[in-house]
Short mmCIF file of C-alpha atoms in Angstrom, two decimals:
data_model
loop_
_atom_site.label_atom_id
_atom_site.label_comp_id
_atom_site.label_asym_id
_atom_site.label_seq_id
_atom_site.Cartn_x
_atom_site.Cartn_y
_atom_site.Cartn_z
CA MET A 106 -0.04 0.07 0.01
CA ARG A 107 1.22 3.44 -0.76
CA LEU A 108 0.01 6.63 0.87
CA ASN A 109 0.82 10.21 -0.07
CA LEU A 110 0.34 12.91 2.64
CA ASN A 111 0.95 16.65 2.66
CA LEU A 112 3.68 17.73 5.04
CA ASP A 113 1.25 19.82 7.17
CA GLN A 114 -0.75 16.60 7.76
CA VAL A 115 2.24 15.04 9.72
CA LEU A 116 4.91 17.51 10.70
CA GLY A 117 4.54 19.06 14.06
CA ARG A 118 1.63 16.78 15.00
CA ASN A 119 1.34 14.72 18.14
CA PRO A 120 2.53 11.10 17.39
CA ARG A 121 -0.83 9.80 18.53
CA GLU A 122 -2.59 11.98 15.89
CA VAL A 123 -0.26 10.66 13.19
CA SER A 124 -0.89 7.08 14.27
CA GLN A 125 -4.63 7.62 14.05
CA LEU A 126 -4.19 9.21 10.70
CA PHE A 127 -2.12 6.28 9.42
CA ARG A 128 -4.84 3.82 10.68
CA SER A 129 -7.65 5.75 9.06
CA LYS A 130 -5.81 5.49 5.71
CA GLY A 131 -5.05 1.76 6.06
CA ILE A 132 -1.40 1.89 7.34
CA ASP A 133 -0.62 -0.10 10.49
CA PRO A 134 1.95 2.02 12.46
CA ASN A 135 2.92 -1.01 14.44
CA ARG A 136 4.26 -2.86 11.42
CA PRO A 137 7.35 -1.81 9.40
CA TYR A 138 6.84 0.88 6.70
CA ARG A 139 9.03 2.98 4.53
CA ALA A 140 8.79 6.80 4.43
CA GLN A 141 10.16 9.15 1.90
CA VAL A 142 10.06 12.95 2.58
CA THR A 143 10.08 15.31 -0.32
CA LEU A 144 9.64 19.08 -0.42
CA GLN A 145 5.81 18.89 -0.66
CA GLN A 146 4.86 15.57 0.78
CA ILE A 147 5.54 12.35 2.69
CA ILE A 148 5.17 9.12 0.90
CA ILE A 149 4.43 6.08 3.09
CA GLU A 150 4.74 2.54 1.74
CA GLN A 151 3.87 -0.69 3.64
CA ASP A 152 3.57 -4.19 2.45
CA SER A 153 0.13 -5.74 2.75
CA GLY A 154 1.37 -8.35 5.15
CA GLN A 155 -0.63 -11.02 3.59
CA GLU A 156 2.19 -12.69 1.60
CA GLU A 157 2.40 -16.47 2.05
CA ARG A 158 5.16 -17.50 4.36
CA PRO A 159 7.27 -20.59 3.40
CA ALA A 160 6.37 -23.76 5.34
CA SER A 161 8.69 -24.40 8.20
CA ARG A 162 11.05 -27.42 8.00
CA ILE A 163 10.74 -30.15 10.58
#
């Protein structure tokens, strides 16, 4: 999943507000994500987390 946010939506905000914003847009802040900051926006990318895991060996 990829999310584009304006800088003013994130910078200077309380971390709880940012976490709520992420959740409302489908990003789980408790899972790893990548963030890229540009002059006008912040791009958040997170894998869906539904990939199949290889079977464990016994």
